[in-house]
mmCIF file of C-alpha atoms and ligand atoms in Angstrom:
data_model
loop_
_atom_site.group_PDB
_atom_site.id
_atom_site.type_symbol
_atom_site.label_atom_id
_atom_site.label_comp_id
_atom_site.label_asym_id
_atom_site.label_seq_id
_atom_site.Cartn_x
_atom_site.Cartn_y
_atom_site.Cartn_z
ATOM 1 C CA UNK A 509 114.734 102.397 107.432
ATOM 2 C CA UNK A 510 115.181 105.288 110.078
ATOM 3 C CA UNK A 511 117.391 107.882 108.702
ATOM 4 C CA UNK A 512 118.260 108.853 112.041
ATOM 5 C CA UNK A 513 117.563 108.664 115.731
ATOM 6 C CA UNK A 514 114.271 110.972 115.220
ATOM 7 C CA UNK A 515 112.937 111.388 111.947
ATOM 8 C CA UNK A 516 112.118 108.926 109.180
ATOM 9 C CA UNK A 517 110.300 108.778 105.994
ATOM 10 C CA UNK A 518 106.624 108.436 105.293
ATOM 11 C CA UNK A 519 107.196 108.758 101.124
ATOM 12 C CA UNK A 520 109.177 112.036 100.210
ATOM 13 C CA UNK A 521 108.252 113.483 103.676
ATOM 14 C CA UNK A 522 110.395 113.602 106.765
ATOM 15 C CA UNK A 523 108.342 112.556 110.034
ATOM 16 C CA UNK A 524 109.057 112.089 113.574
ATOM 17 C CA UNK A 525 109.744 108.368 113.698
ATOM 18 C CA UNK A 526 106.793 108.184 116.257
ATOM 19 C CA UNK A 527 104.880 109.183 113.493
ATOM 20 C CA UNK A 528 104.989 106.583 110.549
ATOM 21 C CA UNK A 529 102.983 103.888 112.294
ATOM 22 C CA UNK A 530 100.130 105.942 112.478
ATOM 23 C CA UNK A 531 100.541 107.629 108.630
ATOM 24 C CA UNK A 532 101.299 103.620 107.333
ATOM 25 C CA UNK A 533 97.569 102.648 109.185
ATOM 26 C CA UNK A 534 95.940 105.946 108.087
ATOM 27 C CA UNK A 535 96.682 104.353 104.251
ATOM 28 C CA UNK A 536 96.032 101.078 105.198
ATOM 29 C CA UNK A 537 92.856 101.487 106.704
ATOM 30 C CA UNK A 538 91.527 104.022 103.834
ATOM 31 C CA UNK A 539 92.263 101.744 100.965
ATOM 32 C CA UNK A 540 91.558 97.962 102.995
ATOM 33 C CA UNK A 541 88.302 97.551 100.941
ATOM 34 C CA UNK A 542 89.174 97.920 97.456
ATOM 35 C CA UNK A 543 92.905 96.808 98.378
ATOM 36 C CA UNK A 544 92.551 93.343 96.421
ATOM 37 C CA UNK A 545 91.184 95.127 93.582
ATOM 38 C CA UNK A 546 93.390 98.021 92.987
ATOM 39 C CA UNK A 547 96.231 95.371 93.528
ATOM 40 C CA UNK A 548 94.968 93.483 89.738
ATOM 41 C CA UNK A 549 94.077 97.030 88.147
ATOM 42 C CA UNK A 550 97.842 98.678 89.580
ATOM 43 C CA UNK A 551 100.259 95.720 88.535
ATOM 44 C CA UNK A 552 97.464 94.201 85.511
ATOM 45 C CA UNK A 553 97.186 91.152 87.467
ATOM 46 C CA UNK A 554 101.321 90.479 87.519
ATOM 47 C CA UNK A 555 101.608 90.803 91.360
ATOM 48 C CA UNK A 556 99.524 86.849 91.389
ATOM 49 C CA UNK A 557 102.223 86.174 89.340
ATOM 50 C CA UNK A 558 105.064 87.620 91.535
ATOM 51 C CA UNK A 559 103.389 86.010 94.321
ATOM 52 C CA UNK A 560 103.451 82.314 92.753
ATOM 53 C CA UNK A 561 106.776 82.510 92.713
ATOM 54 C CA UNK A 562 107.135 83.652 96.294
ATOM 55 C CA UNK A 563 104.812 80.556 96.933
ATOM 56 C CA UNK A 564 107.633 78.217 94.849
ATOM 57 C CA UNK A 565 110.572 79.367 96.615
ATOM 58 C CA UNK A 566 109.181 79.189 99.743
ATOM 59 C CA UNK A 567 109.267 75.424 99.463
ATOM 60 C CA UNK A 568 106.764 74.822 101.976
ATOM 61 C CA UNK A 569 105.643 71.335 102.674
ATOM 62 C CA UNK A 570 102.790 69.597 104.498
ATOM 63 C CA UNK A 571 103.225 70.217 108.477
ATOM 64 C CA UNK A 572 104.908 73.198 108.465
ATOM 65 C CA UNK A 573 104.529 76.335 110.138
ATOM 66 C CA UNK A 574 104.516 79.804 108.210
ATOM 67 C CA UNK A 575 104.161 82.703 109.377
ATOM 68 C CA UNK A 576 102.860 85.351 106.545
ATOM 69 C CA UNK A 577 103.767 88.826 108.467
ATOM 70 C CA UNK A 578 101.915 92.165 106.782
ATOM 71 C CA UNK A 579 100.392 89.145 105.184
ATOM 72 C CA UNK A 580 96.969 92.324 104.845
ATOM 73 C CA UNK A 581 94.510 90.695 102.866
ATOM 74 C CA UNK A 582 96.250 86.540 102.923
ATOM 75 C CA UNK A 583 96.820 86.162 99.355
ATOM 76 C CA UNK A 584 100.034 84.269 100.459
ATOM 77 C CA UNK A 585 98.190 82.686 103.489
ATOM 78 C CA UNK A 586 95.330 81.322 101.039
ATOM 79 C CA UNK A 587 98.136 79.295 99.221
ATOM 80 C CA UNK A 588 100.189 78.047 102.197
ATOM 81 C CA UNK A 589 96.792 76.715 103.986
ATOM 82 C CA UNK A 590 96.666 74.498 101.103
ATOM 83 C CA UNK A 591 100.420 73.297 100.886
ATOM 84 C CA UNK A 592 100.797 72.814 104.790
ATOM 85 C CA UNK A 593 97.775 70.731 105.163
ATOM 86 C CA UNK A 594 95.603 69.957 108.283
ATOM 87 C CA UNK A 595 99.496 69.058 110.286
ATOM 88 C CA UNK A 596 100.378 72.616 109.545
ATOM 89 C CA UNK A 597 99.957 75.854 110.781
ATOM 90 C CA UNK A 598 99.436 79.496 108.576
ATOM 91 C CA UNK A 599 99.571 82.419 111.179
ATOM 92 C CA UNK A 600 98.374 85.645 108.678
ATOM 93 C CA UNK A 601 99.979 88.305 110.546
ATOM 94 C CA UNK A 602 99.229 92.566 109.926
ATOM 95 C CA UNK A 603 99.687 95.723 112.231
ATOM 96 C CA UNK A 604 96.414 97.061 110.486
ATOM 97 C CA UNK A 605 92.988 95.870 112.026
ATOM 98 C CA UNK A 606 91.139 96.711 108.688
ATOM 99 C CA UNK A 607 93.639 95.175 106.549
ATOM 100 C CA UNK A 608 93.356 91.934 108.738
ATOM 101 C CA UNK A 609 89.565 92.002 108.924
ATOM 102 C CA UNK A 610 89.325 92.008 105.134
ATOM 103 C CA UNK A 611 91.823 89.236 105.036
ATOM 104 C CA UNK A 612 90.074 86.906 107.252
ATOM 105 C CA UNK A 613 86.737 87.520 105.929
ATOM 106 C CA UNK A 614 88.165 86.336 102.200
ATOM 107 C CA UNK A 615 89.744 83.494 103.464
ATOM 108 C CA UNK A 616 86.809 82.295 105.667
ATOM 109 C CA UNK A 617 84.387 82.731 102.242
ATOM 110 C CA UNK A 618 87.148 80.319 100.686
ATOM 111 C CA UNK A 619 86.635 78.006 102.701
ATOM 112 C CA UNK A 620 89.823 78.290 104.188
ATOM 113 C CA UNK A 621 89.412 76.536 108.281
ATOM 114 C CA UNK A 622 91.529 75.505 111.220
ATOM 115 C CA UNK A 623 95.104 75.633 110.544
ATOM 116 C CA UNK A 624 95.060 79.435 109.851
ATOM 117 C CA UNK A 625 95.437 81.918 113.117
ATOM 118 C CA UNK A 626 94.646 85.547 112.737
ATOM 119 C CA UNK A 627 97.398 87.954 114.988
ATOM 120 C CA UNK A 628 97.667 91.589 114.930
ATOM 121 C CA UNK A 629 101.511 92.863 115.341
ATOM 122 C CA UNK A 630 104.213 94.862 115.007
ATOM 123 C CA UNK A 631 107.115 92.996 112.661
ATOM 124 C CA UNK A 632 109.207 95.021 114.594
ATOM 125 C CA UNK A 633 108.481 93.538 117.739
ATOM 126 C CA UNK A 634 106.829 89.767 117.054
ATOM 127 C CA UNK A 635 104.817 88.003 119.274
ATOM 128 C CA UNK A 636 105.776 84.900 119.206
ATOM 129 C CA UNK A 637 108.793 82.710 121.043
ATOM 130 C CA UNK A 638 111.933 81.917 119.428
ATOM 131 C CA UNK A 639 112.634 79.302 116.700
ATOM 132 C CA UNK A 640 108.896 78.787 115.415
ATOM 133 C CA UNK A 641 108.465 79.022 111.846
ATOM 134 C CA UNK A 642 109.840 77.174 108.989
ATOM 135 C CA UNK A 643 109.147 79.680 106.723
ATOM 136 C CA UNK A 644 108.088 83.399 107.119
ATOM 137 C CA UNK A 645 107.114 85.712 103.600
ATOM 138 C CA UNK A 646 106.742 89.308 104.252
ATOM 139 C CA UNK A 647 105.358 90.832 100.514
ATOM 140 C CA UNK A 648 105.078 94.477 100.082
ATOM 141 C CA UNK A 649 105.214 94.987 103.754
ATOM 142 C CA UNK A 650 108.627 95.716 104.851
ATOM 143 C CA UNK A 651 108.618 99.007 102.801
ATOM 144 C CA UNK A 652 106.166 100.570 105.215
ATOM 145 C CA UNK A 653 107.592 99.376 108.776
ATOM 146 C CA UNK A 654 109.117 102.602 110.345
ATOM 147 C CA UNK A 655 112.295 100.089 111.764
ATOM 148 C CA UNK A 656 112.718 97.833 109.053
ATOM 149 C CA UNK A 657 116.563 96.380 110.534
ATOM 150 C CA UNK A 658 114.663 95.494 113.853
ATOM 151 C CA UNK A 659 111.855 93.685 112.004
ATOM 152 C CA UNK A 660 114.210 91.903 110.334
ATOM 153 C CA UNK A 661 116.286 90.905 113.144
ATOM 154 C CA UNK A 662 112.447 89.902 114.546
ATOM 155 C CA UNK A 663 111.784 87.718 112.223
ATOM 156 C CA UNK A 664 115.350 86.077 111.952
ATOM 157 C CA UNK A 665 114.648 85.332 115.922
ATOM 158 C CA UNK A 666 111.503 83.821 114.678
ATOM 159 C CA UNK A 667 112.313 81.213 112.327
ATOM 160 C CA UNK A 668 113.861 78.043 113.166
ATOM 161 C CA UNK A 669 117.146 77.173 112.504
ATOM 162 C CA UNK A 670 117.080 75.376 108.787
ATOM 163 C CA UNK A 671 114.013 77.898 108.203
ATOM 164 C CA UNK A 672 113.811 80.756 105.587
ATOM 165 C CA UNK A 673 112.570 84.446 105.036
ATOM 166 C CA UNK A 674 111.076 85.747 102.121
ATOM 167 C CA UNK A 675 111.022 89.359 101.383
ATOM 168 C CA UNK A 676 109.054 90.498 97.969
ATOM 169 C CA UNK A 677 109.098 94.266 97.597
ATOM 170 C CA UNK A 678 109.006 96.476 95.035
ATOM 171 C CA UNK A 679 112.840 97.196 94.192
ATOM 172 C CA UNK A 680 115.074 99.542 91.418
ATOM 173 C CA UNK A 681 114.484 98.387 87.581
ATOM 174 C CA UNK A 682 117.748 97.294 86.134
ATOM 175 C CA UNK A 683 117.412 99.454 82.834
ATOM 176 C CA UNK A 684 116.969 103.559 82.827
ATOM 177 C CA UNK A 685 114.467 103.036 79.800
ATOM 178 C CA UNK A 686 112.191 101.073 82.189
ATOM 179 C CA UNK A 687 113.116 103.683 84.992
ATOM 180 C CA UNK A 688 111.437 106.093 83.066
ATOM 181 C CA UNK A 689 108.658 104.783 82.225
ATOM 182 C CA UNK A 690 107.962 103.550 85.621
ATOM 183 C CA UNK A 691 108.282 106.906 86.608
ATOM 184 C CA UNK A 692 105.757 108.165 84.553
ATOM 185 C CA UNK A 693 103.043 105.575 85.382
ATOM 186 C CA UNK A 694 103.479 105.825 88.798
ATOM 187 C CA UNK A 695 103.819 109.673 89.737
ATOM 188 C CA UNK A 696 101.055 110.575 86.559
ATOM 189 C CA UNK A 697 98.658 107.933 86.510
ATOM 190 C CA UNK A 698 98.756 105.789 89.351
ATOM 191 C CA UNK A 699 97.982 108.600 91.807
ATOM 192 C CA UNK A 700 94.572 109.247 89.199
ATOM 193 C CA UNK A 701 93.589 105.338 89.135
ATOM 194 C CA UNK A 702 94.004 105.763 93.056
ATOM 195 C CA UNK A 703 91.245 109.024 93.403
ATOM 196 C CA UNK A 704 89.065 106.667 90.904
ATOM 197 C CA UNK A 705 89.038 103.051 92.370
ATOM 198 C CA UNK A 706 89.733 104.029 95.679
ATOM 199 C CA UNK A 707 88.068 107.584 96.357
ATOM 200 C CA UNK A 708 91.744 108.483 96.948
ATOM 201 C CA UNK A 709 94.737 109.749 95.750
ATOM 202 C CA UNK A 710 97.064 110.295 98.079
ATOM 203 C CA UNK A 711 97.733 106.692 99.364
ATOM 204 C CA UNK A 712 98.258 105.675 95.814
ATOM 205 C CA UNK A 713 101.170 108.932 95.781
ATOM 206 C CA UNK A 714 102.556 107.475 98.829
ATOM 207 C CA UNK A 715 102.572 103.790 97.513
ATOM 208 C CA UNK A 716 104.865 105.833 94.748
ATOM 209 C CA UNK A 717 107.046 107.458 96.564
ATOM 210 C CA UNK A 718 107.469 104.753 99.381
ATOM 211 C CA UNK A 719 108.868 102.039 96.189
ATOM 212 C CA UNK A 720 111.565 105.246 95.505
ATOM 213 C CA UNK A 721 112.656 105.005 99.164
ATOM 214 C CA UNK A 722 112.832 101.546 99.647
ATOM 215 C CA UNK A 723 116.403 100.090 99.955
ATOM 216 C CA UNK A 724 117.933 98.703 96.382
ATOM 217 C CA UNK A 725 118.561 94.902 96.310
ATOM 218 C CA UNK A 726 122.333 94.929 97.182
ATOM 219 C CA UNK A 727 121.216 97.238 99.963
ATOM 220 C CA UNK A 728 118.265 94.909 101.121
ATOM 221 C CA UNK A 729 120.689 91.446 101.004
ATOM 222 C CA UNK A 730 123.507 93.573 103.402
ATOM 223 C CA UNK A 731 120.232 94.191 105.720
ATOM 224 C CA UNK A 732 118.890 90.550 105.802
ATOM 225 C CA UNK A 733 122.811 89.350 106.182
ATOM 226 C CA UNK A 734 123.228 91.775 109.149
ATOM 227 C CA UNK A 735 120.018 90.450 110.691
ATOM 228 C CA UNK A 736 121.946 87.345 110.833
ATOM 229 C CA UNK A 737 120.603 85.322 107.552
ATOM 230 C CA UNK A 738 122.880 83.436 105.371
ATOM 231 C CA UNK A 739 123.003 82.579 101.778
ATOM 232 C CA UNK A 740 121.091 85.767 100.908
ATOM 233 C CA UNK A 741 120.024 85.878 97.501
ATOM 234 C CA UNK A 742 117.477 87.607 95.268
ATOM 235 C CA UNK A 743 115.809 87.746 92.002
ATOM 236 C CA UNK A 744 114.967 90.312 89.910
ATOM 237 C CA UNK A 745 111.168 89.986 88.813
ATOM 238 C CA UNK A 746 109.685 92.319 85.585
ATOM 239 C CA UNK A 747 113.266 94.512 85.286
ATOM 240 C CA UNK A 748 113.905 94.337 89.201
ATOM 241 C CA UNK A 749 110.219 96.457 89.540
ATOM 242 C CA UNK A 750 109.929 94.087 92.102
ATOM 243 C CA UNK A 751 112.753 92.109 94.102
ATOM 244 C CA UNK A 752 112.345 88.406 95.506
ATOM 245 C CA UNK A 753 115.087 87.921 98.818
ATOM 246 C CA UNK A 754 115.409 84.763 100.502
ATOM 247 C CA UNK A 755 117.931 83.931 103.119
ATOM 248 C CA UNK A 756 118.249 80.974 105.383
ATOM 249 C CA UNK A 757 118.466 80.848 109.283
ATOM 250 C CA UNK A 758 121.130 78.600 109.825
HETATM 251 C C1 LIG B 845 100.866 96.584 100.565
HETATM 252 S S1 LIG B 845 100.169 95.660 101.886
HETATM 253 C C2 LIG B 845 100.675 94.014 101.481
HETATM 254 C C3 LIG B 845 99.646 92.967 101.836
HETATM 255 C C4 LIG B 845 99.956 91.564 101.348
HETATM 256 N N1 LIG B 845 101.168 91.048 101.928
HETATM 257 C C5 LIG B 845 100.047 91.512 99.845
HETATM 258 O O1 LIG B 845 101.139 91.252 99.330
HETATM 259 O O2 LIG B 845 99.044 91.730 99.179
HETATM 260 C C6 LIG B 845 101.241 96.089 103.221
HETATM 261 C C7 LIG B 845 100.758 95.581 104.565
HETATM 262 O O3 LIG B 845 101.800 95.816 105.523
HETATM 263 C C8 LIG B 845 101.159 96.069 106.765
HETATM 264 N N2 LIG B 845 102.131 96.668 107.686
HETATM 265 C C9 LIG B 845 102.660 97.914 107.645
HETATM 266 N N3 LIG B 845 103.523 98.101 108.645
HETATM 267 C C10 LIG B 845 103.565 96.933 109.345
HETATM 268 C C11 LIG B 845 104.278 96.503 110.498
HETATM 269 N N4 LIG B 845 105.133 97.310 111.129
HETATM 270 N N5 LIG B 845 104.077 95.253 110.947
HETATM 271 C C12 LIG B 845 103.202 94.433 110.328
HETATM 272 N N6 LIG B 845 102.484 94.787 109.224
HETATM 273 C C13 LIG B 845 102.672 96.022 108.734
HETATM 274 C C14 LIG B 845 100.010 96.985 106.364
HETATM 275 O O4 LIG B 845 99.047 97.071 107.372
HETATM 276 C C15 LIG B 845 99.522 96.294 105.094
HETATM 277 O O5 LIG B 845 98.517 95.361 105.357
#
């Protein structure tokens, strides 16, 4: 979310909104190959679990069209392949060339074929025509897009009418206790499992600071209901760590 016409934030730091793209992909591409791991050994394995239920609300059926937007390395994409069948269509979407490379690479060594496409863009500024997706999941990505209002207003122009968005991001816990401790883990250690796993510590403080910045769930529903979405609604998943938002284009 810009803060104002000129500066944003890229974590705690204020940047020149022209700036954030570039710091987002610097992260990105630094930590694409050991992404999928550092995802189990960060959340001990709970984000598959967050994800399956992204997958269940979703509701997608066989034929559809999904669109999985900073969809990075498809662990979303993977599943809807399989649910949509050979009728549908999966389109694994990521600004980041490294993130999208790893992505495609796993799902081709799954086994995963021809109703997956591969796009690189901006979900501030999709490429594709009005009214084509059923569904659309954006999961930890909407934190790190510099205009997050215009990507949602992309992706509302995006979806048919009857379709639905699905936003999981990391969100506030509900209880101070669990504040707390959250805070420790992810300002003391995460930054160290970061420099261990990943050769690198300062994405992992970033990935930190980004989840403090991040709009709160009330805050998040008003942004998906001004993008023009309807019966916006969200669940709170491990103490609201993490936030699951779905509204309908009607
Ligand atoms: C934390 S990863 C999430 C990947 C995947 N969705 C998952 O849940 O594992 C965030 C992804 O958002 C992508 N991203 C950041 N800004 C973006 C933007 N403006 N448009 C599209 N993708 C973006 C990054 O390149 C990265 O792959």
């Amino acid at each position: 979310m810009t803060s104002d016409k000129h500066t944003t934030h890229f974590g705690y730091q204020e940047v020149p909104v022209t700036e954030k793209a570039s710091r987002v992909a610097d992260v990105f591409d630094s930590v694409a190959s050991r992404y999928d791991v550092m995802n189990d050994l960060m959340s001990f394995g709970i984000h598959r679990v967050w994800k399956r239920l992204t997958i269940e609300r979703a509701a997608v059926r066989p034929g559809h069209s999904v669109l999985d937007i900073a969809g990075g390395t498809g662990d979303l994409t993977y599943k809807f392949a399989r649910l949509v069948g050979p009728r549908g269509r999966v389109v694994l979407a990521d600004i980041n060339e490294s993130m999208l490379r790893v992505g495609r690479d796993k799902l081709l060594d799954r086994g995963v074929g021809g109703n997956v496409e591969y796009v690189q863009a901006n979900a501030e500024t999709l490429p594709f025509p009005d009214n084509s997706f059923d569904c659309i999941t954006i999961a930890f990505g909407l934190r790190n897009v510099t205009d997050q209002n215009a990507a949602l207003r992309s992706m509302t122009r995006v979806l048919k009418p009857g379709g639905r968005l699905l936003v999981l991001e990391f969100s506030k816990p509900q209880s101070a206790a669990l504040n707390r401790a959250y805070d420790e883990y992810s300002f003391r250690l995460l930054p160290r499992m970061g420099e261990f796993v990943a050769g690198d510590a300062d994405s992992y403080r970033y990935l930190a600071e980004s989840i403090r910045m991040h709009p709160d769930q009330q805050t998040l529903k008003g942004m998906m209901e001004n993008a023009g979405l309807e019966r916006v609604e969200y669940t709170n998943l491990t103490g609201g760590i993490v936030a699951l938002h779905r509204g309908i284009k009607l």
